[in-house]
mmCIF file of C-alpha atoms in Angstrom:
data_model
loop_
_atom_site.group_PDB
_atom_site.id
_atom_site.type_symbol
_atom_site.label_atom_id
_atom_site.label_comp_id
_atom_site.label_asym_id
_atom_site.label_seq_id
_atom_site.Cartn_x
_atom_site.Cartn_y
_atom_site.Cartn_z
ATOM 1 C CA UNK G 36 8.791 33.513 17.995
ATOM 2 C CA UNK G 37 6.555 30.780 19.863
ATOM 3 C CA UNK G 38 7.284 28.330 21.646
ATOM 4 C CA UNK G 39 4.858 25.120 22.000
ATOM 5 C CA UNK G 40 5.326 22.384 24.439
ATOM 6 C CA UNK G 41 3.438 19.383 22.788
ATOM 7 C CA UNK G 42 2.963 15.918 23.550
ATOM 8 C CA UNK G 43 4.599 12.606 22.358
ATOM 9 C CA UNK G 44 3.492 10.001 20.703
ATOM 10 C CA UNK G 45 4.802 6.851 19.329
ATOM 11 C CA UNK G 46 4.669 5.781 15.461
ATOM 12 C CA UNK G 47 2.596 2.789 15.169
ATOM 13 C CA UNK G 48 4.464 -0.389 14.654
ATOM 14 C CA UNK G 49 3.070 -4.073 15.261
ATOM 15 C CA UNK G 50 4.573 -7.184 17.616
ATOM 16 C CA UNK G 51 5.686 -10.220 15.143
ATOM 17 C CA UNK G 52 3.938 -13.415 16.337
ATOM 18 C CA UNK G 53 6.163 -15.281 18.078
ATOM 19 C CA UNK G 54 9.022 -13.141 17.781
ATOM 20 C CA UNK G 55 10.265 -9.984 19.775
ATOM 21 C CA UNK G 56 11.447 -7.738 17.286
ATOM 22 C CA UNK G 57 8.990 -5.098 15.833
ATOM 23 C CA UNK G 58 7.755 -4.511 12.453
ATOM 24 C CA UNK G 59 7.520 -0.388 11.784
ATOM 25 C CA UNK G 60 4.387 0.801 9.633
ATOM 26 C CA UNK G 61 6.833 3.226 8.026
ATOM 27 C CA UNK G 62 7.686 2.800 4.698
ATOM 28 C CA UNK G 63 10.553 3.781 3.197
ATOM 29 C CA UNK G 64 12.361 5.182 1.132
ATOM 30 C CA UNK G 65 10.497 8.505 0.194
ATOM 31 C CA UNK G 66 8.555 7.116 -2.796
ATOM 32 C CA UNK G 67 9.576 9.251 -6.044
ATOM 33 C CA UNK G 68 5.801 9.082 -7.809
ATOM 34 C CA UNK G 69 4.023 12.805 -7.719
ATOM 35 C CA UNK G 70 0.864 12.049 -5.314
ATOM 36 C CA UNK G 71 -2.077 13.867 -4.530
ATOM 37 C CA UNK G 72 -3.611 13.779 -1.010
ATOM 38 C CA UNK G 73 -6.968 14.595 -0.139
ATOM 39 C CA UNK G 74 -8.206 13.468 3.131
ATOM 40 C CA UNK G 75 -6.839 11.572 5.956
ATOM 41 C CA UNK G 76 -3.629 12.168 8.447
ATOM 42 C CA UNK G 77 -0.456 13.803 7.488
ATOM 43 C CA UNK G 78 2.204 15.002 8.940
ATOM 44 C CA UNK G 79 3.334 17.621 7.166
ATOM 45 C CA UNK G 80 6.867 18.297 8.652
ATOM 46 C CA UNK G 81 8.249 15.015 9.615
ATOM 47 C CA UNK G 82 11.617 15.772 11.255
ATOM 48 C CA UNK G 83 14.149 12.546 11.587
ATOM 49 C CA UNK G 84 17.755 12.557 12.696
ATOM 50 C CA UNK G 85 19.750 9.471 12.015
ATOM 51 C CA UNK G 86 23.021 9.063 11.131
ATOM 52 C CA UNK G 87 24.797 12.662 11.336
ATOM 53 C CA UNK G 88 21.573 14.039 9.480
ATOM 54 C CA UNK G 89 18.668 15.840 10.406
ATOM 55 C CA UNK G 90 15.894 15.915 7.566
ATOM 56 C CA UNK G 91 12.597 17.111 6.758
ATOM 57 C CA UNK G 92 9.708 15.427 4.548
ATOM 58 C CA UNK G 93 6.121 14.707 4.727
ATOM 59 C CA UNK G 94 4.549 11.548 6.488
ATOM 60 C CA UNK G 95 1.347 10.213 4.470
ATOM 61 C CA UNK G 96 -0.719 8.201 6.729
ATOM 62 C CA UNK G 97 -3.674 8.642 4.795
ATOM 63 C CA UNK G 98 -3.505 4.921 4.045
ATOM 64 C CA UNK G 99 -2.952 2.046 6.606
ATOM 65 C CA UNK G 100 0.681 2.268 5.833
ATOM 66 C CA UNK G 101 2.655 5.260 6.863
ATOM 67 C CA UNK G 102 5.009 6.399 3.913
ATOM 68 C CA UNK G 103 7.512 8.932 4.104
ATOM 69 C CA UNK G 104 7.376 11.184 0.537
ATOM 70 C CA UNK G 105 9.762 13.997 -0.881
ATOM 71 C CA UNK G 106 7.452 17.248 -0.297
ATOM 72 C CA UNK G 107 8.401 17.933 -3.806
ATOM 73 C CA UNK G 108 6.342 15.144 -5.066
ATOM 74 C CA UNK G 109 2.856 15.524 -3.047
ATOM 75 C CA UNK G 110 0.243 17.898 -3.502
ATOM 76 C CA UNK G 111 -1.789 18.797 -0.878
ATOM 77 C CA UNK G 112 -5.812 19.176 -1.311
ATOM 78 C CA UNK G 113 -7.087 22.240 0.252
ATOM 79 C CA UNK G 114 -11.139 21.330 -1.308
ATOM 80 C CA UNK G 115 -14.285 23.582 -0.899
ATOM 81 C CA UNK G 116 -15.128 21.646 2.102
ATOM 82 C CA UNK G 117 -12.479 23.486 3.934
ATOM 83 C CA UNK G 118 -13.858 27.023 3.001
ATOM 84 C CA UNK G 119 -15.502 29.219 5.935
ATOM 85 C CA UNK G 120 -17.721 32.407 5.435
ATOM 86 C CA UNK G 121 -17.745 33.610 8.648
ATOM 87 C CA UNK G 122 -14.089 34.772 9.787
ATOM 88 C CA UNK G 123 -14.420 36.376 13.289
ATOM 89 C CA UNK G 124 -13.968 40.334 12.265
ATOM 90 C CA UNK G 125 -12.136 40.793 15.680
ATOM 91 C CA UNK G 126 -8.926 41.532 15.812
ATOM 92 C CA UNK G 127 -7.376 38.432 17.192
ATOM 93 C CA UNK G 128 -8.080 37.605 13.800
ATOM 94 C CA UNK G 129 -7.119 39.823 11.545
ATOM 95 C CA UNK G 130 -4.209 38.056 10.513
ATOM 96 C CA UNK G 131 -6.780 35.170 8.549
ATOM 97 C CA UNK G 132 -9.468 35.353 5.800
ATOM 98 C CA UNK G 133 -10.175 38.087 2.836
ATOM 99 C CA UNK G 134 -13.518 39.583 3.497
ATOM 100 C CA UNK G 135 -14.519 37.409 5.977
ATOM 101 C CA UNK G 136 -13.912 34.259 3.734
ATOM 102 C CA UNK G 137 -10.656 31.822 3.890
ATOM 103 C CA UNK G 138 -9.753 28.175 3.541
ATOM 104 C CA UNK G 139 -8.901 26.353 6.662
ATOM 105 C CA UNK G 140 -7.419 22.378 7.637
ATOM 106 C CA UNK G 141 -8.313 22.368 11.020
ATOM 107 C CA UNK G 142 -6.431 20.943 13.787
ATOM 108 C CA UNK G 143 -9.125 18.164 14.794
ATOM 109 C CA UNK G 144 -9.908 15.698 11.889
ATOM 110 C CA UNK G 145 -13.085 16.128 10.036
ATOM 111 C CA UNK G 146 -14.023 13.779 7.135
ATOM 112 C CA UNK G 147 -12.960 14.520 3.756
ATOM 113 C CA UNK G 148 -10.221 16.799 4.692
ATOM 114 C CA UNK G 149 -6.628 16.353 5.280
ATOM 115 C CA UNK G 150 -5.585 16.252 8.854
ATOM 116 C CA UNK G 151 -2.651 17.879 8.817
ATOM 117 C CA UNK G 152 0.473 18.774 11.640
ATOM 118 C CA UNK G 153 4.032 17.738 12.096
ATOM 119 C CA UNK G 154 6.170 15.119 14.107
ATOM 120 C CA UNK G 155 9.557 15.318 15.419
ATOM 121 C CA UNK G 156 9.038 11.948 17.283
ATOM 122 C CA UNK G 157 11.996 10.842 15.306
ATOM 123 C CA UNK G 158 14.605 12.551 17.271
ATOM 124 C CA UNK G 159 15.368 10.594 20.407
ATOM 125 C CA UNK G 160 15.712 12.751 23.586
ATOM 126 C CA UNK G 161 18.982 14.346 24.387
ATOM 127 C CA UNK G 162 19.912 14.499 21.109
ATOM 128 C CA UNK G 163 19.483 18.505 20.986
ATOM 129 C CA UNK G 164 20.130 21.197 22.974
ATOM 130 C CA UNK G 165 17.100 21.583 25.698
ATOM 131 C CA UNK G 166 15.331 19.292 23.203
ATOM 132 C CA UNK G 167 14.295 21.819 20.967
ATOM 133 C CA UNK G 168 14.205 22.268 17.490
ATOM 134 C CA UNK G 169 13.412 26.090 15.108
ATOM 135 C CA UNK G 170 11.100 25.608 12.740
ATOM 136 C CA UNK G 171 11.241 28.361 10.192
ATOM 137 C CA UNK G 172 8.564 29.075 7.524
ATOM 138 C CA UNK G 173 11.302 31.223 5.218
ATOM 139 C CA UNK G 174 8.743 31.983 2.251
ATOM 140 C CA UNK G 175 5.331 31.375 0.695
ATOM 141 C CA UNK G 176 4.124 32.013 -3.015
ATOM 142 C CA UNK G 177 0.534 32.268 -3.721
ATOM 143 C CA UNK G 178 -2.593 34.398 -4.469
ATOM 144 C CA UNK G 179 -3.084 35.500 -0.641
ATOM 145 C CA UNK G 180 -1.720 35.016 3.205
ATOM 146 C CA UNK G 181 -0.755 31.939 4.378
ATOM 147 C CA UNK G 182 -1.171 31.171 8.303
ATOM 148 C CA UNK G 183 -0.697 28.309 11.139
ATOM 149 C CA UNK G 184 -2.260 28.542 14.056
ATOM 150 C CA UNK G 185 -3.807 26.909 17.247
ATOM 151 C CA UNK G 186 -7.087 27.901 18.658
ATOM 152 C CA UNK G 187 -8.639 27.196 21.980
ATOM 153 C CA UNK G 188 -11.822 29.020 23.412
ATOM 154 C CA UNK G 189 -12.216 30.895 20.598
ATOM 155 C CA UNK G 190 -8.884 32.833 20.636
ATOM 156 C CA UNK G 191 -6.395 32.063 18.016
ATOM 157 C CA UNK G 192 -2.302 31.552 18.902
ATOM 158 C CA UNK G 193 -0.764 32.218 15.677
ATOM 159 C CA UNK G 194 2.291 30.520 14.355
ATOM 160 C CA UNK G 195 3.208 31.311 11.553
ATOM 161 C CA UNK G 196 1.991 34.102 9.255
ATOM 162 C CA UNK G 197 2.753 35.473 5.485
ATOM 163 C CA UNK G 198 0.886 38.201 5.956
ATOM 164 C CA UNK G 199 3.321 39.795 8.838
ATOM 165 C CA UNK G 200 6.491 39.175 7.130
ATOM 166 C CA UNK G 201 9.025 36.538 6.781
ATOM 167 C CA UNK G 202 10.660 34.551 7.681
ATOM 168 C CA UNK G 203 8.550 33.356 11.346
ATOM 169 C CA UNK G 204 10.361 30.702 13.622
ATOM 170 C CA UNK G 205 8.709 28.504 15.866
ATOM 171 C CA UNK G 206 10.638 26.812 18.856
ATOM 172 C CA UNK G 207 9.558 22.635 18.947
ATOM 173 C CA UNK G 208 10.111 20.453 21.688
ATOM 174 C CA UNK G 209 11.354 16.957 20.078
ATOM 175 C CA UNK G 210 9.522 13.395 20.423
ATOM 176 C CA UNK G 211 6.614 15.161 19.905
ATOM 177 C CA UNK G 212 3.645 15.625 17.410
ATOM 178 C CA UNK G 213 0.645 18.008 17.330
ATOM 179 C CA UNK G 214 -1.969 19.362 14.952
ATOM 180 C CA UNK G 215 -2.726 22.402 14.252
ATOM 181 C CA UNK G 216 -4.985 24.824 12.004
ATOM 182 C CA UNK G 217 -3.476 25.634 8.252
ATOM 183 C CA UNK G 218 -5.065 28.728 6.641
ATOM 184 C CA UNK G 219 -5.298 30.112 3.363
ATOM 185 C CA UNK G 220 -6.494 33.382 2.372
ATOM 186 C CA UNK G 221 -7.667 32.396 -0.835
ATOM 187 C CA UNK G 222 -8.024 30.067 -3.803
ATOM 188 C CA UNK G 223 -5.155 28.827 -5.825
ATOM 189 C CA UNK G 224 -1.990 27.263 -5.332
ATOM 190 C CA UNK G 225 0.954 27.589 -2.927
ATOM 191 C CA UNK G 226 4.231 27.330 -2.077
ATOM 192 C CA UNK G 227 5.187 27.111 1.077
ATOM 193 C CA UNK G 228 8.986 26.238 2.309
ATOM 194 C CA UNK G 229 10.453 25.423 5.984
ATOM 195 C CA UNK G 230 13.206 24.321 7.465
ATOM 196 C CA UNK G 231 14.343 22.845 10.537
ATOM 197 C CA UNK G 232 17.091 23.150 12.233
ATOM 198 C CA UNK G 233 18.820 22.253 15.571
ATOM 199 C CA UNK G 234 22.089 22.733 17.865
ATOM 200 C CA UNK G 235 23.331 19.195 18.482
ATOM 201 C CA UNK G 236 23.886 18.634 22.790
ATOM 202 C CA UNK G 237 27.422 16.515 22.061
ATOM 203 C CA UNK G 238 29.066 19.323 19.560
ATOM 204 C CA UNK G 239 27.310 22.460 19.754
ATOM 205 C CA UNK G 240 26.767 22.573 15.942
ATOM 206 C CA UNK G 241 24.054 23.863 14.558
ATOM 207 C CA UNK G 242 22.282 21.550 12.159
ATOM 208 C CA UNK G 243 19.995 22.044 9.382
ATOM 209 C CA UNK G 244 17.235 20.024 7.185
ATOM 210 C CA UNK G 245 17.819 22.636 4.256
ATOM 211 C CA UNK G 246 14.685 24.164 2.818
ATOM 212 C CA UNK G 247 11.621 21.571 1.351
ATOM 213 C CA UNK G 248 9.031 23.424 -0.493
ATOM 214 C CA UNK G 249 5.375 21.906 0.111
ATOM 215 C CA UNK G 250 2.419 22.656 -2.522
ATOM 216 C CA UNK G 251 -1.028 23.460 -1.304
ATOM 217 C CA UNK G 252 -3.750 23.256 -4.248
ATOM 218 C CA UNK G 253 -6.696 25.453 -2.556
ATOM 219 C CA UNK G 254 -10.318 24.911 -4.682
ATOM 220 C CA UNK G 255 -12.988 26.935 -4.502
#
């Protein structure tokens, strides 16, 4: 299990002229209509607690208004663009590519590619236990591995991995977003499903988003 210490940052919202209350980007609720998303910023895990209930979608901020979806109604566009040749043969990274060759989001935004990570920067402070959430990636259909990872100088951190077994947990601080790399192993489509889950500070129950299943359409 890793654990990644990432910094917060605040969902956009905009000052009413005149007035001091705010008006949140965020749309809502999760719109029903099966999308497809291409290029742009999304979060893939977006992680809210309100109410008693922790829950897990996907935030599409692809367009100037953020919109919170049901996972089960977006595809995600993994296009040629996104496919590398030249997979370092080391063995740092093993875990990614077939024959040198995989499909890769990376974690800094490039045109015509989705820019893709996760938020919990809907779960004020104090709210957990040490502020930390488990991410688990519980199981992943497709024609090859599926990975997440980091990479800095060259040397990869991995995440999450198919190809190692399953499920992986990842320990995430809340109020907090990152980006990070999202490889596939080969064309063709996947299903990938997390949860989230958390042990509340007040109670000591543990609490759960359930598993969401998120489909990755990978073109060569």
């Amino acid at each position: 299990m890793s654990t990644v210490s990432l910094s917060p940052r605040r969902r956009a919202a905009g000052v009413l002229a005149g007035a001091a209350a705010f008006l949140l980007t965020v749309a809502g609720p999760a719109e029903a209509a099966p999308v497809t998303l291409t290029k742009g910023h999304v979060d893939v895990l977006d992680v809210d607690y309100a109410s008693g209930t922790l829950t897990l979608d996907l935030l599409d901020q692809t367009t100037g208004t953020a919109v919170e979806r049901d996972p089960a109604e977006v595809t995600l566009s993994v296009p040629k663009g996104a496919k590398i040749t030249n997979v370092p043969t080391t063995a740092p990274w093993q875990f990614l590519g077939t024959g040198g060759t995989a499909w890769i989001l990376p974690q800094s935004n490039v045109s015509g590619l989705l820019y893709a990570g996760w938020s919990t920067e809907g779960i004020p402070s104090g709210t957990f236990t040490d502020n930390k959430l488990t991410f688990t990636l519980s199981g992943v259909t497709g024609p090859a591995g599926f990975s997440v990872y980091t990479a800095a100088a060259g040397t990869p951190t991995v995440l999450f991995d198919s190809g190692n077994g399953l499920p992986d947990t990842l320990s995430v601080n809340t109020s907090t977003h990152t980006h990070a790399n999202w490889g596939f192993d080969a064309a063709g489509t996947y299903k990938v499903t997390f949860s989230v889950s958390g042990v509340l500070a007040s109670t000591g129950q543990t609490v759960s988003t359930g598993a969401k299943t998120y489909t990755f359409q990978v073109t060569d």
